[in-house]
Amino acid sequence: MEISVFIAVIMASVLIAVYSRYRHAARNARDFFVASGQFGAILIFFLTIGETYSIGSVLGFPAGIYTQGSGFGFWFLGYILLSYPVGYFLNPRIWTLGQRYACITVADIFRNHYASRALEILVVLNTALFLLPFGEMQFAGLMVVVRNLGWHIPGMVMTGLCASLTLAWILLSGIRAPAYVSILKDVLMVAAIVMGGYAAMHAMHWPATVPEFSSPDNGGHGLPGGNAFIVSTIILQSIGLCIAPQTVAFLFTAKSPRTLQKNQIFMPLYMLMFPFLFMMALYVRTSGATPASPNDVFMVAVCATLPDWARGLVAGGCALSALVILAGVCLALGPLVSRNLMPGHSDRAQKIGAQVTIAIYLVVSVLGGASLSGLMVVLNNLYYIGVTQLAPGIIVALLDRRVPAIPIIAGLLCGDLVGMGLFFLHIMPAGLNPGMIGLIINALVVWGGISRVPGTACSQPHKQISVTER
Amino acid sequence: MHDQDGRDDAMQAVPAISLPALAVGLGLPFCLVIGGGLALQAQRMVLFGVPLEIIWIFACFMLVPACLYTCSNLSSSAQYKADRKPVE
């Protein structure tokens, strides 16, 4: 029954992906990667939500609560929640910049606004590198689900099939496939988590019987560095979530900036699934169950409380979560390589180049997914430290200031070096997140640099460096 | 199902950022989530087995949209007044 429901969910996703092509076959690279900026409020809502909550969130939140207690929950929920107010102000304005310069990637903004090839390459390296672990992380999460359900399918076969499915979605209709499938995925995830959470509450007889919630760290925060670290990490990551390369790419799919802004108002309501995930972690902690690893907490609760068919539904939802995120990351990574790193090709060549990049990325991710390599874990830890360093450059562009690229390049390099240096040396000045220190230094360098040159407003678009003319 | 839906926001401009809008839409959510969370974390209280700061963050899932909705209305009414000014 489990497997039948799981296969039904996967088949439904394939049908939806085919339908998305039937209605709108991608004509050119812009249509393939950002749907020619035609998505309305509903698709943007589900695409953005779908890309925020990965299989890592579903498995990681209960795992963090189980091992690190409430401090983890405060940080994890805090930064996601606060990314919505940040996005409320930033997203529509980034969209406007994207329209002005006909952008597909975040690097396009930097290339066109600052007219600098060096800055464009630096931004690609600063973003593409940190996207690499996402593929392996999704496959590693998928293997946790399969292992807990006791399916006798070799991990490599399962991840290989999932990677093939992701590639098929992307080749079928580009960004439209994950956007349309994310509607199914988001509905399934909420259904699965609410069912699991309710079953866990029922099994604990909550709230009639109050379980003992003792922090595993004897009342500490569960995170190093205390309050300063938690607060600085929440601020850093709430900004980083809004300017991540895949998030920016999704903004360009929207038809209007007001749609993006209005969506931000209601997005926090989707987080109402987290109390149910919390209950599942609470159930595992109080039931005396011993998961093989913290990442198994969610599936231990699912397997202990839900019937066969519901477990199949959960597995299907988890698989779609992994694949939608994977497709989104692929569609962000592909053009960063084929358009920004190797420019000068025709529209068709860019599209093919991106598809080849995506195929290679998926193969590498499948091979690495079985055992997350040390390098990927390090890159994942550095994700927000690196990606958030784009913020000063984007904000200067949003302020319509036309300044040379040198201060932005200097700020980016300083921010990266300081943030990563402090991270590797395990130094946290004043208990702050190393990425936040890097961001402050980055912003100071940019501010110092641009205040020395007379900036001019550029409400009229300047000459864009065309991808094909370079 | 189409790429676009019934809502048509295409013609609506994004309101300019004003200080009250920034305070309600950005300042207040950060104060609520971070300030409220830290204050309750210091109390180390538990309700029905759930730490109070976690319950507070759950409540913020509704408080933050309320802040953003208020901010949106503030900006819209300010824009409406600005649009009417030359007519008056």
Coordinates of C-alpha atoms in Angstrom, one line a residue:
Chain A
M1 CA 0.0 0.0 0.0
E2 CA 2.8 2.4 1.0
I3 CA 4.6 1.9 -2.4
S4 CA 1.3 2.1 -4.4
V5 CA 0.5 5.5 -2.8
F6 CA 4.1 6.7 -3.3
I7 CA 4.1 5.7 -7.0
A8 CA 0.7 7.3 -7.4
V9 CA 2.1 10.6 -6.1
I10 CA 5.2 10.4 -8.3
M11 CA 3.0 9.6 -11.4
A12 CA 0.7 12.6 -10.5
S13 CA 3.8 14.8 -10.5
V14 CA 4.9 13.5 -13.9
L15 CA 1.4 14.2 -15.3
I16 CA 1.5 17.8 -13.9
A17 CA 4.9 18.4 -15.4
V18 CA 3.6 17.2 -18.8
Y19 CA 0.6 19.4 -18.4
S20 CA 2.8 22.4 -17.7
R21 CA 4.6 21.8 -21.0
Y22 CA 1.4 21.2 -22.9
R23 CA 0.1 24.7 -21.9
H24 CA 3.4 26.5 -22.4
A25 CA 6.3 24.9 -24.2
A26 CA 9.4 27.0 -23.4
R27 CA 10.4 29.0 -26.4
N28 CA 13.6 30.6 -25.5
A29 CA 16.1 30.7 -22.6
R30 CA 14.2 33.4 -20.7
D31 CA 11.0 31.5 -21.0
F32 CA 12.8 28.2 -20.0
F33 CA 14.4 29.7 -16.9
V34 CA 12.0 32.4 -15.7
A35 CA 8.8 31.7 -17.6
S36 CA 9.1 35.1 -19.4
G37 CA 8.0 36.7 -16.1
Q38 CA 4.4 35.5 -16.5
F39 CA 3.6 33.8 -13.2
G40 CA 0.6 35.1 -11.3
A41 CA 0.2 35.2 -7.5
I42 CA -0.8 31.5 -7.0
L43 CA 2.2 30.0 -8.9
I44 CA 4.6 32.4 -7.3
F45 CA 3.3 31.6 -3.9
F46 CA 3.6 27.9 -4.3
L47 CA 7.0 28.1 -6.1
T48 CA 8.5 30.3 -3.4
I49 CA 7.0 28.2 -0.6
G50 CA 8.0 25.0 -2.3
E51 CA 11.6 26.2 -2.6
T52 CA 11.8 27.4 1.0
Y53 CA 10.8 24.1 2.7
S54 CA 13.0 21.3 1.5
I55 CA 13.3 17.7 2.7
G56 CA 16.0 19.2 4.8
S57 CA 13.5 21.4 6.7
V58 CA 11.1 18.5 7.2
L59 CA 13.8 16.1 8.5
G60 CA 16.0 18.8 10.0
F61 CA 13.6 20.7 12.2
P62 CA 12.5 17.7 14.3
A63 CA 16.1 16.5 14.4
G64 CA 17.3 19.9 15.7
I65 CA 14.5 20.0 18.4
Y66 CA 15.3 16.5 19.4
T67 CA 19.0 17.0 19.8
Q68 CA 19.4 20.8 20.6
G69 CA 16.1 21.8 22.2
S70 CA 14.2 25.0 22.0
G71 CA 17.2 27.2 21.1
F72 CA 17.4 25.4 17.8
G73 CA 13.6 26.1 17.2
F74 CA 14.0 29.8 18.0
W75 CA 16.8 30.2 15.5
F76 CA 15.4 28.0 12.8
L77 CA 11.8 29.4 12.8
G78 CA 13.1 32.9 13.6
Y79 CA 15.2 33.3 10.4
I80 CA 12.6 31.8 8.1
L81 CA 9.8 33.9 9.6
L82 CA 11.8 37.2 9.4
S83 CA 12.8 36.6 5.8
Y84 CA 9.2 37.4 4.9
P85 CA 9.3 41.1 6.2
V86 CA 12.8 41.5 4.6
G87 CA 11.4 40.0 1.3
Y88 CA 8.3 42.3 1.5
F89 CA 10.6 45.3 1.0
L90 CA 13.4 43.7 -1.1
N91 CA 11.7 41.3 -3.5
P92 CA 9.6 43.8 -5.5
R93 CA 12.5 46.1 -5.9
I94 CA 14.8 43.3 -7.0
W95 CA 12.1 42.3 -9.5
T96 CA 12.2 45.9 -10.9
L97 CA 16.0 45.7 -11.3
G98 CA 15.5 42.4 -13.1
Q99 CA 13.0 43.9 -15.5
R100 CA 15.2 46.9 -16.2
Y101 CA 18.1 44.7 -17.2
A102 CA 16.2 41.6 -18.5
C103 CA 17.8 39.4 -15.9
I104 CA 17.7 35.6 -15.5
T105 CA 20.2 35.2 -12.8
V106 CA 21.4 37.3 -9.8
A107 CA 24.8 37.7 -11.6
D108 CA 23.0 39.5 -14.4
I109 CA 22.0 42.3 -12.0
F110 CA 25.7 42.8 -11.1
R111 CA 26.9 42.5 -14.7
N112 CA 24.4 45.1 -16.0
H113 CA 24.3 47.6 -13.2
Y114 CA 28.0 47.8 -12.5
A115 CA 29.1 46.9 -16.1
S116 CA 31.9 44.7 -14.8
R117 CA 32.8 41.3 -16.1
A118 CA 35.1 40.7 -13.1
L119 CA 32.3 41.3 -10.7
E120 CA 30.0 39.1 -12.7
I121 CA 32.4 36.2 -12.4
L122 CA 33.0 36.8 -8.7
V123 CA 29.3 36.7 -8.1
V124 CA 28.9 33.5 -10.0
L125 CA 31.7 31.9 -8.0
N126 CA 30.3 33.2 -4.8
T127 CA 26.9 31.7 -5.5
A128 CA 27.4 28.6 -7.7
L129 CA 29.9 27.1 -5.3
F130 CA 27.5 27.2 -2.4
L131 CA 24.7 25.7 -4.5
L132 CA 26.7 22.5 -5.0
P133 CA 25.8 20.8 -1.7
F134 CA 22.0 21.2 -2.3
G135 CA 21.8 18.2 -4.6
E136 CA 23.6 15.8 -2.3
M137 CA 21.6 17.1 0.7
Q138 CA 18.3 16.3 -1.0
F139 CA 19.4 12.8 -2.0
A140 CA 20.8 12.1 1.5
G141 CA 17.4 13.1 2.9
L142 CA 15.6 10.9 0.5
M143 CA 17.7 8.0 1.5
V144 CA 16.7 8.6 5.2
V145 CA 13.1 8.3 4.2
V146 CA 13.6 5.1 2.1
R147 CA 15.7 3.5 4.9
N148 CA 13.1 4.2 7.6
L149 CA 10.2 2.8 5.4
G150 CA 12.2 -0.4 5.1
W151 CA 12.0 -0.4 1.3
H152 CA 14.6 -2.8 -0.2
I153 CA 15.7 -0.5 -2.9
P154 CA 19.4 0.2 -3.3
G155 CA 20.1 3.9 -2.5
M156 CA 21.9 4.5 -5.7
V157 CA 18.9 3.2 -7.8
M158 CA 16.5 5.4 -5.9
T159 CA 18.5 8.5 -6.2
G160 CA 19.3 7.8 -9.8
L161 CA 15.6 7.4 -10.6
C162 CA 14.9 10.7 -8.8
A163 CA 17.7 12.5 -10.6
S164 CA 16.3 11.2 -13.9
L165 CA 12.9 12.4 -13.0
T166 CA 14.2 15.9 -12.1
L167 CA 16.1 16.1 -15.4
A168 CA 12.9 15.0 -17.3
W169 CA 10.9 17.7 -15.6
I170 CA 13.4 20.3 -16.4
L171 CA 13.8 19.3 -20.0
L172 CA 10.1 19.1 -20.4
S173 CA 9.2 22.6 -19.4
G174 CA 12.0 24.4 -17.5
I175 CA 10.9 26.4 -14.5
R176 CA 7.2 25.6 -15.1
A177 CA 7.6 22.0 -14.1
P178 CA 8.8 22.6 -10.5
A179 CA 6.4 25.5 -10.2
Y180 CA 3.3 23.5 -11.1
V181 CA 4.5 20.4 -9.2
S182 CA 5.2 22.5 -6.1
I183 CA 1.4 23.0 -5.8
L184 CA 1.0 19.2 -5.3
K185 CA 4.1 19.0 -3.2
D186 CA 3.1 21.9 -0.8
V187 CA -0.4 20.5 -0.3
L188 CA 1.0 17.0 0.3
M189 CA 3.6 18.2 2.8
V190 CA 1.1 20.1 4.8
A191 CA -1.3 17.1 4.8
A192 CA 1.5 14.6 5.8
I193 CA 2.9 16.8 8.5
V194 CA -0.6 17.7 10.0
M195 CA -1.5 14.0 10.0
G196 CA 1.9 13.0 11.6
G197 CA 1.7 15.8 14.2
Y198 CA -1.9 15.0 15.1
A199 CA -1.1 11.3 15.4
A200 CA 1.9 12.1 17.6
M201 CA -0.3 14.3 19.9
H202 CA -2.9 11.6 20.0
A203 CA -0.2 9.0 20.9
M204 CA 1.1 11.2 23.7
H205 CA -2.4 12.0 24.9
W206 CA -1.4 15.7 24.6
P207 CA -2.4 18.0 26.2
A208 CA -4.1 15.9 28.9
T209 CA -0.8 14.3 29.7
V210 CA 1.9 16.9 29.6
P211 CA 5.3 15.5 28.4
E212 CA 8.5 16.6 30.0
F213 CA 10.4 18.9 27.7
S214 CA 13.9 19.0 29.0
S215 CA 16.6 20.7 26.9
P216 CA 19.4 18.2 26.1
D217 CA 21.9 20.9 27.0
N218 CA 20.5 21.3 30.6
G219 CA 18.6 24.5 29.9
G220 CA 21.1 26.2 27.5
H221 CA 20.3 27.4 24.1
G222 CA 21.6 24.4 22.3
L223 CA 23.6 26.6 20.0
P224 CA 27.1 27.9 20.5
G225 CA 27.7 31.6 21.2
G226 CA 24.5 32.4 23.2
N227 CA 22.0 35.1 22.4
A228 CA 24.4 37.3 20.3
F229 CA 25.1 34.4 18.0
I230 CA 21.4 33.4 17.7
V231 CA 20.3 36.9 16.9
S232 CA 23.1 37.7 14.5
T233 CA 22.5 34.4 12.7
I234 CA 18.8 35.0 12.4
I235 CA 19.4 38.5 10.9
L236 CA 22.1 37.2 8.6
Q237 CA 20.1 34.3 7.3
S238 CA 16.8 36.2 7.0
I239 CA 18.6 38.5 4.5
G240 CA 20.5 35.6 2.9
L241 CA 17.2 33.7 2.2
C242 CA 15.9 36.7 0.2
I243 CA 19.0 37.2 -2.0
A244 CA 19.9 33.5 -2.5
P245 CA 20.5 32.9 -6.3
Q246 CA 17.6 30.5 -6.6
T247 CA 15.2 32.9 -4.8
V248 CA 16.2 35.8 -7.0
A249 CA 15.7 33.7 -10.1
F250 CA 12.2 32.9 -8.9
L251 CA 11.4 36.6 -8.4
F252 CA 12.0 37.1 -12.1
T253 CA 9.2 34.6 -12.9
A254 CA 6.6 37.0 -11.4
K255 CA 4.4 39.1 -13.6
S256 CA 4.3 42.1 -11.3
P257 CA 6.2 43.4 -8.2
R258 CA 2.9 44.0 -6.3
T259 CA 2.1 40.3 -6.6
L260 CA 5.4 39.4 -5.0
Q261 CA 4.8 41.9 -2.2
K262 CA 1.3 40.8 -1.5
N263 CA 2.4 37.2 -1.4
Q264 CA 5.0 38.0 1.3
I265 CA 2.1 39.0 3.6
F266 CA 0.5 35.6 3.7
M267 CA 3.6 33.3 3.4
P268 CA 4.3 33.1 7.1
L269 CA 0.9 31.3 7.5
Y270 CA 2.3 28.3 5.7
M271 CA 4.6 27.9 8.7
L272 CA 1.6 26.8 10.8
M273 CA 2.8 23.3 9.9
F274 CA 5.8 23.6 12.2
P275 CA 3.8 23.1 15.5
F276 CA 2.9 19.7 14.2
L277 CA 6.6 18.9 13.3
F278 CA 7.4 20.1 16.9
M279 CA 4.9 17.6 18.3
M280 CA 6.5 14.8 16.3
A281 CA 9.9 15.6 17.8
L282 CA 8.3 15.9 21.3
Y283 CA 6.7 12.5 20.8
V284 CA 10.0 10.8 19.8
R285 CA 11.8 12.4 22.8
T286 CA 9.1 11.3 25.3
S287 CA 8.3 7.9 23.8
G288 CA 11.7 6.5 24.5
A289 CA 12.2 5.7 20.9
T290 CA 15.9 5.6 19.8
P291 CA 16.3 6.9 16.3
A292 CA 19.4 5.6 14.5
S293 CA 20.4 9.3 13.9
P294 CA 18.8 12.6 14.6
N295 CA 17.8 12.9 11.0
D296 CA 15.5 9.8 11.5
V297 CA 13.3 11.5 14.1
F298 CA 10.6 12.6 11.7
M299 CA 10.4 9.2 10.0
V300 CA 10.5 7.4 13.4
A301 CA 7.4 9.4 14.4
V302 CA 5.7 8.8 11.0
C303 CA 6.4 5.0 11.1
A304 CA 5.2 4.7 14.7
T305 CA 2.0 6.7 14.4
L306 CA 0.6 6.6 10.8
P307 CA -1.0 3.8 8.8
D308 CA 0.5 2.3 5.6
W309 CA -1.2 4.6 3.1
A310 CA -0.3 7.7 5.0
R311 CA 3.3 6.6 5.2
G312 CA 3.2 6.3 1.4
L313 CA 1.8 9.8 1.2
V314 CA 4.6 11.2 3.5
A315 CA 7.2 9.4 1.4
G316 CA 5.7 10.9 -1.8
G317 CA 5.6 14.4 -0.3
C318 CA 9.2 14.1 0.9
A319 CA 10.4 12.9 -2.5
L320 CA 8.6 15.7 -4.2
S321 CA 10.1 18.2 -1.7
A322 CA 13.6 17.0 -2.6
L323 CA 12.9 17.0 -6.3
V324 CA 11.3 20.4 -6.5
I325 CA 14.2 22.0 -4.6
L326 CA 16.6 20.1 -6.7
A327 CA 14.9 21.3 -9.9
G328 CA 14.9 24.9 -8.6
V329 CA 18.6 24.7 -7.7
C330 CA 19.4 23.2 -11.1
L331 CA 17.6 26.0 -12.9
A332 CA 19.5 28.6 -10.9
L333 CA 22.9 26.9 -11.4
G334 CA 22.5 26.1 -15.1
P335 CA 22.3 29.7 -16.4
L336 CA 24.9 30.9 -13.9
V337 CA 27.4 28.7 -15.7
S338 CA 26.1 28.8 -19.3
R339 CA 25.1 32.5 -19.4
N340 CA 27.4 34.2 -16.9
L341 CA 30.5 32.1 -16.7
M342 CA 30.7 31.2 -20.4
P343 CA 29.0 34.2 -22.1
G344 CA 28.9 35.1 -25.8
H345 CA 26.7 32.2 -26.9
S346 CA 23.3 32.4 -28.7
D347 CA 20.1 32.0 -26.8
R348 CA 19.7 28.4 -27.9
A349 CA 23.4 27.5 -27.0
Q350 CA 22.8 29.1 -23.5
K351 CA 19.8 26.8 -23.0
I352 CA 21.6 23.7 -24.1
G353 CA 24.7 24.6 -22.1
A354 CA 22.6 25.0 -19.0
Q355 CA 20.9 21.6 -19.6
V356 CA 24.3 19.9 -19.9
T357 CA 25.5 21.6 -16.7
I358 CA 22.3 20.5 -14.9
A359 CA 22.8 16.9 -16.1
I360 CA 26.4 16.8 -14.9
Y361 CA 25.4 18.4 -11.6
L362 CA 22.7 15.7 -11.1
V363 CA 25.1 12.9 -11.8
V364 CA 27.7 14.3 -9.4
S365 CA 25.0 14.8 -6.7
V366 CA 23.7 11.2 -7.1
L367 CA 27.3 9.9 -6.7
G368 CA 27.9 12.1 -3.7
G369 CA 24.4 11.6 -2.1
A370 CA 25.2 8.1 -0.7
S371 CA 27.8 9.6 1.7
L372 CA 27.9 13.4 2.0
S373 CA 31.5 14.3 1.4
G374 CA 33.3 16.5 3.9
L375 CA 33.7 19.2 1.3
M376 CA 30.0 19.4 0.7
V377 CA 29.3 19.7 4.4
V378 CA 31.8 22.6 4.7
L379 CA 30.2 24.3 1.7
N380 CA 26.8 23.9 3.2
N381 CA 27.9 25.4 6.4
L382 CA 29.4 28.3 4.5
Y383 CA 26.3 28.9 2.4
Y384 CA 24.8 31.9 4.2
I385 CA 28.2 33.3 5.0
G386 CA 29.0 33.5 1.3
V387 CA 25.6 34.2 -0.3
T388 CA 24.7 37.0 2.1
Q389 CA 27.8 39.0 1.0
L390 CA 25.9 39.9 -2.2
A391 CA 23.6 42.1 -0.1
P392 CA 25.6 45.4 -0.1
G393 CA 26.0 45.3 -3.9
I394 CA 22.3 44.6 -4.4
I395 CA 21.2 47.3 -2.1
V396 CA 23.5 49.9 -3.8
A397 CA 21.9 48.9 -7.1
L398 CA 18.4 49.1 -5.5
L399 CA 19.2 52.6 -4.4
D400 CA 19.7 53.5 -8.1
R401 CA 23.3 54.6 -7.5
R402 CA 25.6 54.3 -10.4
V403 CA 29.1 53.6 -8.9
P404 CA 32.2 51.8 -10.1
A405 CA 32.4 48.1 -9.5
I406 CA 35.7 48.3 -7.6
P407 CA 34.2 49.1 -4.1
I408 CA 31.6 46.3 -4.6
I409 CA 34.3 43.8 -5.6
A410 CA 36.5 44.9 -2.7
G411 CA 33.6 44.6 -0.3
L412 CA 32.6 41.2 -1.5
L413 CA 36.1 39.8 -1.3
C414 CA 36.7 41.4 2.2
G415 CA 33.3 40.0 3.4
D416 CA 34.1 36.5 2.1
L417 CA 37.6 36.4 3.5
V418 CA 36.7 37.7 6.9
G419 CA 33.5 35.6 7.3
M420 CA 35.1 32.4 6.1
G421 CA 38.4 33.1 7.9
L422 CA 36.6 33.6 11.2
F423 CA 34.5 30.5 10.5
F424 CA 37.5 28.2 9.9
L425 CA 39.4 29.7 12.9
H426 CA 36.3 29.2 15.1
I427 CA 36.5 32.9 16.2
M428 CA 33.2 34.7 17.0
P429 CA 34.0 38.3 18.0
A430 CA 31.4 39.4 20.6
G431 CA 29.7 36.1 20.1
L432 CA 28.5 37.2 16.6
N433 CA 28.1 34.9 13.6
P434 CA 31.3 35.1 11.4
G435 CA 29.1 35.8 8.4
M436 CA 27.6 38.9 10.1
I437 CA 31.1 40.3 10.9
G438 CA 32.0 39.7 7.2
L439 CA 28.8 41.4 6.1
I440 CA 29.5 44.5 8.3
I441 CA 33.0 44.8 7.0
N442 CA 31.7 44.3 3.4
A443 CA 29.1 47.0 3.9
L444 CA 31.8 49.4 5.4
V445 CA 34.2 48.8 2.5
V446 CA 31.4 49.4 0.0
W447 CA 30.2 52.5 1.8
G448 CA 33.8 53.8 2.1
G449 CA 34.4 53.2 -1.5
I450 CA 31.2 54.7 -3.0
S451 CA 31.3 57.7 -0.7
R452 CA 34.7 58.7 -2.3
V453 CA 33.2 58.8 -5.8
P454 CA 30.3 61.0 -6.8
G455 CA 27.5 58.5 -7.5
T456 CA 24.8 59.3 -10.0
A457 CA 21.2 58.1 -10.0
C458 CA 20.4 55.9 -12.9
S459 CA 16.7 55.9 -13.2
Q460 CA 17.2 55.5 -17.0
P461 CA 18.5 52.1 -17.8
H462 CA 22.2 52.3 -18.9
K463 CA 23.5 50.4 -21.8
Q464 CA 23.3 46.7 -21.0
I465 CA 26.1 44.4 -21.8
S466 CA 24.2 42.0 -24.0
V467 CA 25.1 38.4 -23.4
T468 CA 25.5 37.7 -27.1
E469 CA 27.4 40.9 -28.0
R470 CA 30.2 40.1 -25.5
Chain B
M1 CA -4.7 26.3 -14.5
H2 CA -2.7 29.0 -16.2
D3 CA 0.6 30.8 -15.5
Q4 CA -1.5 33.7 -14.5
D5 CA -4.6 33.8 -12.3
G6 CA -7.6 35.9 -11.7
R7 CA -5.8 38.5 -9.6
D8 CA -4.4 41.3 -11.7
D9 CA -1.7 43.3 -9.8
A10 CA 0.2 44.1 -12.9
M11 CA -1.0 47.7 -13.1
Q12 CA -0.3 48.3 -9.4
A13 CA 2.9 50.1 -8.5
V14 CA 4.8 49.2 -5.4
P15 CA 4.3 51.9 -2.8
A16 CA 7.4 53.9 -1.9
I17 CA 9.0 53.0 1.4
S18 CA 8.0 55.4 4.3
L19 CA 9.3 55.5 7.8
P20 CA 6.0 54.3 9.4
A21 CA 5.8 51.5 6.9
L22 CA 9.3 50.4 7.6
A23 CA 8.7 50.5 11.4
V24 CA 5.5 48.4 11.2
G25 CA 6.6 46.1 8.4
L26 CA 10.2 45.5 9.3
G27 CA 11.0 46.9 12.8
L28 CA 8.0 45.5 14.6
P29 CA 8.3 41.9 13.3
F30 CA 12.0 41.8 14.3
C31 CA 11.2 43.2 17.7
L32 CA 8.3 40.7 18.2
V33 CA 10.2 37.7 17.0
I34 CA 13.7 38.4 18.4
G35 CA 12.8 40.5 21.4
G36 CA 9.8 38.5 22.4
G37 CA 11.6 35.2 21.9
L38 CA 14.7 36.2 23.9
A39 CA 12.6 37.6 26.7
L40 CA 10.5 34.4 27.0
Q41 CA 13.6 32.2 26.6
A42 CA 15.0 33.9 29.7
Q43 CA 11.9 32.9 31.7
R44 CA 12.5 29.2 31.0
M45 CA 8.8 28.4 31.3
V46 CA 6.9 25.6 29.7
L47 CA 3.2 25.4 28.8
F48 CA 1.7 21.9 28.1
G49 CA 5.3 20.6 27.7
V50 CA 6.2 23.2 25.1
P51 CA 8.7 26.0 25.9
L52 CA 7.1 29.4 26.0
E53 CA 9.5 31.0 23.5
I54 CA 8.5 28.3 20.9
I55 CA 4.8 29.0 21.6
W56 CA 5.5 32.7 21.1
I57 CA 7.3 32.0 17.7
F58 CA 4.2 30.0 16.7
A59 CA 2.0 33.0 17.6
C60 CA 4.3 35.2 15.5
F61 CA 3.3 33.1 12.4
M62 CA 0.1 35.1 12.6
L63 CA 1.5 38.3 14.1
V64 CA 4.0 38.9 11.4
P65 CA 1.4 38.7 8.6
A66 CA -0.7 41.1 10.6
C67 CA 2.2 43.5 10.7
L68 CA 2.8 43.2 7.0
Y69 CA -0.9 43.6 6.2
T70 CA -1.0 46.8 8.3
C71 CA 2.1 48.0 6.6
S72 CA 0.6 47.3 3.2
N73 CA -2.5 49.3 4.1
L74 CA -0.4 52.2 5.5
S75 CA 1.6 52.3 2.2
S76 CA -1.6 52.1 0.1
S77 CA -3.4 54.9 1.9
A78 CA -0.3 57.1 1.8
Q79 CA 0.0 56.5 -1.9
Y80 CA -3.7 57.2 -2.4
K81 CA -3.3 60.6 -0.5
A82 CA -0.2 61.4 -2.6
D83 CA -2.1 60.6 -5.8
R84 CA -5.0 62.9 -4.8
K85 CA -2.9 65.8 -3.8
P86 CA -2.6 67.5 -7.2
V87 CA -6.4 67.2 -7.7
E88 CA -7.1 69.0 -4.4

